[in-house]
mmCIF file of C-alpha atoms and ligand atoms in Angstrom:
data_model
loop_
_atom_site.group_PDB
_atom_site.id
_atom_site.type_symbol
_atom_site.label_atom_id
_atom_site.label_comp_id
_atom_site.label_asym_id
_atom_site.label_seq_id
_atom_site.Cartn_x
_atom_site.Cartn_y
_atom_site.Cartn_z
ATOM 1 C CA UNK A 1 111.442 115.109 51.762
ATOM 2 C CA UNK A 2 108.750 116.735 53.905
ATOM 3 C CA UNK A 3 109.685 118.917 56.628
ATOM 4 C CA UNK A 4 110.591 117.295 60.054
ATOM 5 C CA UNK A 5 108.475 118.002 63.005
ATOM 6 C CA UNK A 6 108.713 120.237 66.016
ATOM 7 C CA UNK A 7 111.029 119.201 68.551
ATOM 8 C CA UNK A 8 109.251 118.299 71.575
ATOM 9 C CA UNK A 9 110.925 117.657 74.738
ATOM 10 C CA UNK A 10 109.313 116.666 78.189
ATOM 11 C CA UNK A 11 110.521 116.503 81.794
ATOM 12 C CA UNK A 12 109.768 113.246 83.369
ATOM 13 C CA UNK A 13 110.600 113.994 86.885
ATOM 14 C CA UNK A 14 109.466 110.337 88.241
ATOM 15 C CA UNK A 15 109.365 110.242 92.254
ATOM 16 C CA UNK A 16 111.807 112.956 92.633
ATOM 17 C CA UNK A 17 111.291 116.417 94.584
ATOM 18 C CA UNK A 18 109.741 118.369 97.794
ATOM 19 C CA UNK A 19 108.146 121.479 97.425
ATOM 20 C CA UNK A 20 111.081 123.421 97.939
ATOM 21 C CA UNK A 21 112.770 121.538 94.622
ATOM 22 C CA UNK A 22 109.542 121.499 92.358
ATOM 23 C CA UNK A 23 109.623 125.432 92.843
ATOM 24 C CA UNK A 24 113.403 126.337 92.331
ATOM 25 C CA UNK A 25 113.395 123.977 89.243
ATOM 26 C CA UNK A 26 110.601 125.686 87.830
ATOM 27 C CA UNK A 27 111.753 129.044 88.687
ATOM 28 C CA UNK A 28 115.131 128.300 87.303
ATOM 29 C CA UNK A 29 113.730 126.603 84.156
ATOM 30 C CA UNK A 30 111.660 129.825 83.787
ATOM 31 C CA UNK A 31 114.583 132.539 84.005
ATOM 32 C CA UNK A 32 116.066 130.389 80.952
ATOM 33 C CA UNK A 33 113.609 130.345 78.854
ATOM 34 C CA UNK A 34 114.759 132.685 76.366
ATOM 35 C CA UNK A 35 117.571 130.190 75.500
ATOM 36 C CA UNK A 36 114.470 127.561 73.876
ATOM 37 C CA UNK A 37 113.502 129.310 70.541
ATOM 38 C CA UNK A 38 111.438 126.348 68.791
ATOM 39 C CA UNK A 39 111.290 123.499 71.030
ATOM 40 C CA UNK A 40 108.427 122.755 72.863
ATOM 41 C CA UNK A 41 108.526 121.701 76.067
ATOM 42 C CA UNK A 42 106.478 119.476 78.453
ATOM 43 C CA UNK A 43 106.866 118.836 82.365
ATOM 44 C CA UNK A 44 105.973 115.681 84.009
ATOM 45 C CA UNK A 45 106.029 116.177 87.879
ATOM 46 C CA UNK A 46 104.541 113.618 90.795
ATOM 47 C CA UNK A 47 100.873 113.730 91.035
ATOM 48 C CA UNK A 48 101.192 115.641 94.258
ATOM 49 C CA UNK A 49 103.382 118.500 92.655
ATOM 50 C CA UNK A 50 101.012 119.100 89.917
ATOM 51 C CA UNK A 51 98.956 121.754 91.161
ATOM 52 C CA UNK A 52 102.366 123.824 92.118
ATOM 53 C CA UNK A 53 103.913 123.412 89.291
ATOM 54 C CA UNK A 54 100.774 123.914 87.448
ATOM 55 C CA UNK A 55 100.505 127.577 89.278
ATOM 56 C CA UNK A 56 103.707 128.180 88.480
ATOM 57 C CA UNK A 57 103.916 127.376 84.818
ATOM 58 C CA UNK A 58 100.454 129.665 83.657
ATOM 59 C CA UNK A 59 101.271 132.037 81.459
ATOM 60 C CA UNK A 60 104.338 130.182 80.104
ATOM 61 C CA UNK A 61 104.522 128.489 77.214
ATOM 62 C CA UNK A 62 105.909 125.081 79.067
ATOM 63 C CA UNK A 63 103.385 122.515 79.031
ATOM 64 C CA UNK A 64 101.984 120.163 82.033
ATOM 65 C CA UNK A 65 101.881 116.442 82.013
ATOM 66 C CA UNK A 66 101.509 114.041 84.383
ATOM 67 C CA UNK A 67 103.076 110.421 84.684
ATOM 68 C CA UNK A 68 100.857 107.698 84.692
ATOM 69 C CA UNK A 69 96.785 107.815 84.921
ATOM 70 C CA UNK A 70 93.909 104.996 86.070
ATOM 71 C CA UNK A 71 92.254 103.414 82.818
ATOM 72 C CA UNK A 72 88.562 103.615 85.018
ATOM 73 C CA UNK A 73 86.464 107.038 85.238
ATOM 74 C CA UNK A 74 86.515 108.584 88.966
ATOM 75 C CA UNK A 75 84.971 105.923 91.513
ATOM 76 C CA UNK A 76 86.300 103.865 93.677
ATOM 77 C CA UNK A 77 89.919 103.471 92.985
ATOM 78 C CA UNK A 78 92.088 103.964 96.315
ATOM 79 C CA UNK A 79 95.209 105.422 95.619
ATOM 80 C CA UNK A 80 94.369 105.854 91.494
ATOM 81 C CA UNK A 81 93.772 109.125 89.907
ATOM 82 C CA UNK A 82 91.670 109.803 86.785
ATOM 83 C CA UNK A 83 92.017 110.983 83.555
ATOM 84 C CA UNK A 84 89.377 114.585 84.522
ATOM 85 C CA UNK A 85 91.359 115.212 87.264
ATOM 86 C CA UNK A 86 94.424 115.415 85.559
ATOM 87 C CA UNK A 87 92.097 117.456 83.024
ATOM 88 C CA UNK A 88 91.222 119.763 85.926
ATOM 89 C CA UNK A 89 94.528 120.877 86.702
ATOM 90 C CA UNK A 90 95.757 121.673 83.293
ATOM 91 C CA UNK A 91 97.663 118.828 81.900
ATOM 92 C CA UNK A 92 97.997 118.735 78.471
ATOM 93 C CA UNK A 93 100.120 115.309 78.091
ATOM 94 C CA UNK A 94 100.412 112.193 80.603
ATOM 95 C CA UNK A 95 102.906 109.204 79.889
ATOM 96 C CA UNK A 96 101.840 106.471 79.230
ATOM 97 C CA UNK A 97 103.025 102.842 79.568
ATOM 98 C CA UNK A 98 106.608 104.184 80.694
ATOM 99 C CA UNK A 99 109.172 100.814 81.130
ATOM 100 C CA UNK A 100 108.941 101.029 84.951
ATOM 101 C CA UNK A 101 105.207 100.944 84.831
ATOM 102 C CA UNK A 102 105.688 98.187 82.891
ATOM 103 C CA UNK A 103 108.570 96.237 84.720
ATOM 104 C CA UNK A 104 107.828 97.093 88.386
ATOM 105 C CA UNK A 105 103.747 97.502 88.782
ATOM 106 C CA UNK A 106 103.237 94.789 86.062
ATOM 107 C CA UNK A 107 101.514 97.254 83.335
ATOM 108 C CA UNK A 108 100.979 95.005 80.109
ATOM 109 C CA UNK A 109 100.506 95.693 76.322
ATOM 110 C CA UNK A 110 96.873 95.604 76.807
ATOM 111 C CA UNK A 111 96.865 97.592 80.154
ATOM 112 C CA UNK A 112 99.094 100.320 78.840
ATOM 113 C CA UNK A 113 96.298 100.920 75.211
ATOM 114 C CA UNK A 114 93.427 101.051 77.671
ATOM 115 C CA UNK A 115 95.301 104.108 79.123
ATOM 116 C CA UNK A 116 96.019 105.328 75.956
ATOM 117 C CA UNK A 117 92.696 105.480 74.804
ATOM 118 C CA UNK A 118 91.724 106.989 78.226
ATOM 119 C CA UNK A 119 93.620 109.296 78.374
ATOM 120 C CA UNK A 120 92.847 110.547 74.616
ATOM 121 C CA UNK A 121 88.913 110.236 75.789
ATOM 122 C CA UNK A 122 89.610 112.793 77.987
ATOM 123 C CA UNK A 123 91.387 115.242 75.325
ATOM 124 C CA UNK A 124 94.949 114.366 77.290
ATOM 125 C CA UNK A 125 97.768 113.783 74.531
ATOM 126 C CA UNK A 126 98.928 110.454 75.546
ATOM 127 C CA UNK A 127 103.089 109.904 75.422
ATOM 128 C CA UNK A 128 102.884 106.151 75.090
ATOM 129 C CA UNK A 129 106.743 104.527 75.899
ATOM 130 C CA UNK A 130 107.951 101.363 74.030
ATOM 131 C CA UNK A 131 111.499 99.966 73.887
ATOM 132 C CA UNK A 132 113.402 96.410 74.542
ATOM 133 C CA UNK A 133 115.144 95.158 77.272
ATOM 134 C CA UNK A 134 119.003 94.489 76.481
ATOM 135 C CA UNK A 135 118.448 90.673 76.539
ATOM 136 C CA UNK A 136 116.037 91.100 73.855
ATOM 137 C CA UNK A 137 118.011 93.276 71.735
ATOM 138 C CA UNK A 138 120.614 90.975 72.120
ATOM 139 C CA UNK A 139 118.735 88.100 71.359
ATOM 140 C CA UNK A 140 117.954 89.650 68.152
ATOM 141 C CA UNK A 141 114.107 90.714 69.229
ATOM 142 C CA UNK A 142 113.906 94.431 69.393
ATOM 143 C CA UNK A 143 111.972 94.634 66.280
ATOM 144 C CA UNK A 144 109.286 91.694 67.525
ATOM 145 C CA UNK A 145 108.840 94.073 71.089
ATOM 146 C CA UNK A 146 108.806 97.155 69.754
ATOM 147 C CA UNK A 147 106.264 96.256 67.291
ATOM 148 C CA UNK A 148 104.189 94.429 69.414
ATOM 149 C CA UNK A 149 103.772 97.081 72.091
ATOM 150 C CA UNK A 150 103.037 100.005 69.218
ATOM 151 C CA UNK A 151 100.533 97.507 67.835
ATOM 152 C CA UNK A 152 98.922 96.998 71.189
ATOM 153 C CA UNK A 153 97.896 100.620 70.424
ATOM 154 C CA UNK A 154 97.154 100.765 66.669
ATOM 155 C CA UNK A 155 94.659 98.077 67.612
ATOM 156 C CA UNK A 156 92.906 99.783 70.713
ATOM 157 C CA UNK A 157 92.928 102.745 69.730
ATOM 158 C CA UNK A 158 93.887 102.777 65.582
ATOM 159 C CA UNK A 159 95.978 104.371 63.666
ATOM 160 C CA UNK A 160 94.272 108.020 63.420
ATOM 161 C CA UNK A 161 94.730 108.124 67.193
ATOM 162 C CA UNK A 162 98.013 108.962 66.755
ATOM 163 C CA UNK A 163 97.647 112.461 65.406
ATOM 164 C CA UNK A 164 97.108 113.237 69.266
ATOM 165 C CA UNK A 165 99.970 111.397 70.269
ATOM 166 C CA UNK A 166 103.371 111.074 70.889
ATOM 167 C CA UNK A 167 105.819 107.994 71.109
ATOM 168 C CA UNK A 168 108.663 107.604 73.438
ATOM 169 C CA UNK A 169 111.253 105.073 71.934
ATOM 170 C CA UNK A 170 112.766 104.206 75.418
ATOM 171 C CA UNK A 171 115.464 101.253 75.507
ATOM 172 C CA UNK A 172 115.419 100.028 78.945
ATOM 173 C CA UNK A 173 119.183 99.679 78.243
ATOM 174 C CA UNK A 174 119.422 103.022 78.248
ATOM 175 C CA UNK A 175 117.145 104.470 80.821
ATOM 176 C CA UNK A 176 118.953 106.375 84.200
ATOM 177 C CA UNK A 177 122.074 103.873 82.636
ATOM 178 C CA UNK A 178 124.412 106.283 81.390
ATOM 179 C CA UNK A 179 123.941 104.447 78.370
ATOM 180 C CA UNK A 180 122.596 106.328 75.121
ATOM 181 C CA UNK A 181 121.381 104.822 71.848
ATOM 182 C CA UNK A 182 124.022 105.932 69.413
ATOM 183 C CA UNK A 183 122.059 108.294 67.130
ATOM 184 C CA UNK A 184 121.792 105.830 64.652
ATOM 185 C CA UNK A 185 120.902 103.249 66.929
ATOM 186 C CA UNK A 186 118.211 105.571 67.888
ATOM 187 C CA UNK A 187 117.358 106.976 64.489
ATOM 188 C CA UNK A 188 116.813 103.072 63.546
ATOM 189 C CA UNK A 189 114.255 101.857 65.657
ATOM 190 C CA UNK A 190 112.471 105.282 65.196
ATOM 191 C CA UNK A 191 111.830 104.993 61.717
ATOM 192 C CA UNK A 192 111.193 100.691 62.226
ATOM 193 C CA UNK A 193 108.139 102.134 64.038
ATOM 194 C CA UNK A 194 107.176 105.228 61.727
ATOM 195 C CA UNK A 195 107.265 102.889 59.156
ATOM 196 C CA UNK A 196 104.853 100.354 61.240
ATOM 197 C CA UNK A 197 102.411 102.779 61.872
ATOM 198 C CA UNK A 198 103.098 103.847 57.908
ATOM 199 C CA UNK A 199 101.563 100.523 56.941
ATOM 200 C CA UNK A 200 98.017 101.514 58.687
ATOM 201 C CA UNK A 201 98.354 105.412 57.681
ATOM 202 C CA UNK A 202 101.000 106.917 55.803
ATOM 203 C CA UNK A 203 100.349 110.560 56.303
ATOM 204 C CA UNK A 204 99.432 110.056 60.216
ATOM 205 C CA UNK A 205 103.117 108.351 60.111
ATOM 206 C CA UNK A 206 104.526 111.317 58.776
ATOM 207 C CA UNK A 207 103.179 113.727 61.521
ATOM 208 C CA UNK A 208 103.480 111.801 64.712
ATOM 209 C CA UNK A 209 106.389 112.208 67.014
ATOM 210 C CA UNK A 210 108.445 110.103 68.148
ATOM 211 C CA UNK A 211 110.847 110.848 70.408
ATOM 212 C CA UNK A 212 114.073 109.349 71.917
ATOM 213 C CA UNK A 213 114.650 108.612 75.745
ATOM 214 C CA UNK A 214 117.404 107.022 77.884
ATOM 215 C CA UNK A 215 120.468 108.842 79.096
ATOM 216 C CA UNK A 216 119.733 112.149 76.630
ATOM 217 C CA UNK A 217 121.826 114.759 78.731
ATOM 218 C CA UNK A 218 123.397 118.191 77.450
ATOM 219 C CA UNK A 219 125.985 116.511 75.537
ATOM 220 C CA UNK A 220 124.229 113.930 73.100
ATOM 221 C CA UNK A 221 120.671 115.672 72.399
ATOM 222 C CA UNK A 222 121.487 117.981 69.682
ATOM 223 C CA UNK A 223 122.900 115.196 67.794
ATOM 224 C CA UNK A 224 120.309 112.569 68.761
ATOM 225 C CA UNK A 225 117.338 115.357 67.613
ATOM 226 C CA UNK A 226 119.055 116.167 64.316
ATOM 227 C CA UNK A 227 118.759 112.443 63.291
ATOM 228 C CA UNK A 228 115.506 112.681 60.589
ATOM 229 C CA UNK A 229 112.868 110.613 62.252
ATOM 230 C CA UNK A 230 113.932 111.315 65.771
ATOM 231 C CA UNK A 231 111.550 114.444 67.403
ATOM 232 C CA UNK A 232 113.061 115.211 70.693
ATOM 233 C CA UNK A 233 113.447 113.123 73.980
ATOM 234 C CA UNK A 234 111.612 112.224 77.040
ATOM 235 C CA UNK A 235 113.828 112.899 79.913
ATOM 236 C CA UNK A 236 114.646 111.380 83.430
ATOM 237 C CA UNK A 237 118.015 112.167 84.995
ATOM 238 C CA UNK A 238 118.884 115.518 83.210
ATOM 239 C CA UNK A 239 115.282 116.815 83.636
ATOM 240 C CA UNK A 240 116.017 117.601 87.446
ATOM 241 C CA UNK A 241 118.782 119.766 86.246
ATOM 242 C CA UNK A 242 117.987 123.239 85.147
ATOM 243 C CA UNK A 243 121.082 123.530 83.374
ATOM 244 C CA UNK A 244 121.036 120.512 81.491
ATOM 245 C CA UNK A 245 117.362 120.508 80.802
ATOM 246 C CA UNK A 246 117.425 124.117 79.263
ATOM 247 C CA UNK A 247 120.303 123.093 77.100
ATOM 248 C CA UNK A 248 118.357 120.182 76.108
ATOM 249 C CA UNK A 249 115.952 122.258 75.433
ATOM 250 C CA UNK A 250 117.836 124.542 73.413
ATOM 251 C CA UNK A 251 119.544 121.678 70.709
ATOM 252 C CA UNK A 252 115.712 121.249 69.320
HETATM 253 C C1 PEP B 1 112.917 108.304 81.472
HETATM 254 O O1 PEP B 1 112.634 108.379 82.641
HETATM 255 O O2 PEP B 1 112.009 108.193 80.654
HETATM 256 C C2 PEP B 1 114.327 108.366 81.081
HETATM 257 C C3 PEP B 1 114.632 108.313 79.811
HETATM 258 O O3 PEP B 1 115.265 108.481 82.085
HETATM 259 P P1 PEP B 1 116.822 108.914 81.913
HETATM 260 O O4 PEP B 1 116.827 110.130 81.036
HETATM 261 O O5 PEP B 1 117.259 109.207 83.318
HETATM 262 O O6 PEP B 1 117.525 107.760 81.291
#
């Protein structure tokens, strides 16, 4: 068996925060580092926080990412902001197609690839989010979503995009629920998809990460990121905790 990939693990703070609580989570995130010997980590702060926290993180070896991005080049978008500006201030990653894009602002399949490819035009590392609703696991339909909304990408974009890439296997179940994905739960959708995009491109299959979100918190992630073809987590709740975001952090 080849060897697994680096752990990443990324912040996604949502619409949380003042200035005041973007700095002390930083700072405190910061005076912890030395706990995080491999992981990599990523932090995904509102728009308008982005140039602090940007500031604040140079020099560090936390990356920036933002949380959502307009599919159109700079114009005349009100209330949009582009790919170059996100550029501009230093962010590596932006999410992509995240289930409350998708449920409250009415982001589709289509919608969420044209970011995706955006974003990569730009030399942004897309995080593109898929996962099922609990009626559609329970109807027996997570595989049919998941696949559909990973193939919305592979088509747009194909499958070598996604050496610059990282999934976020998010059930909506599970997201600021309380509610994890057992590890195995977890580990089996993750490899359904590796082995998805394994049908276009074997060895891009093998590198991408894919990582696990919903509900990871201090407690579960070491034993959620040990599962093979699971390669960290995308975090809401536990990411405004310094704490439980360093020790996160750490279980990678
Ligand atoms: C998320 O926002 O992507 C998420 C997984 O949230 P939480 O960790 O709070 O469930």
């Amino acid at each position: 068996m080849s060897q697994k990939r680096r752990i990443l693990v990324a912040g996604n703070w949502k619409m949380n925060g003042s200035k005041e609580s973007a700095k002390s989570l930083i700072e405190g995130i910061k005076a912890g580092l030395d706990r995080v010997k491999t992981t990599e980590m990523a932090i995904c702060p509102p728009f308008i926080y982005i140039p602090t926290v940007a500031a604040m993180l140079e020099g560090t070896t936390i990356a920036l990412g933002a949380q959502n991005l307009a599919k159109e080049d700079p114009g005349a978008f009100t209330g949009e902001v582009a790919a170059p500006m996100l550029k501009d201030f230093g962010c590596t990653y932006v999410i992509v197609g995240h289930s409350e894009r998708r449920a409250y602002y009415g982001e589709t399949d289509a919608l969420v690839a044209q970011k995706f490819v955006r974003a990569q035009q730009e030399g942004l590392v897309p995080i593109v989010c898929v996962g099922e609703l609990l009626e559609e696991r329970e109807a027996g339909k997570m595989e049919q979503v998941v696949a559909r909304q990973i193939d919305a990408v592979l088509s747009a974009a194909g499958a070598s995009a996604l050496e610059n890439a990282v999934i976020a296997y998010e059930p909506v179940w599970a997201i600021g629920t309380g509610k994890t994905a057992t590890p195995d739960q977890a580990q089996e959708v993750h490899a359904f998809i590796r082995a998805r995009i394994a049908d276009k491109d074997a060895g891009i299959a093998e590198k991408v990460r894919i990582q696990y979100g919903g509900s990871v918190n201090a407690g579960n992630a070491a034993e959620l990121f040990a599962m093979p073809d699971i390669d960290g987590g995308l975090i809401g709740g536990a990411a405004l905790k310094i704490e439980d975001f360093l020790t996160i952090c750490a279980a990678g």
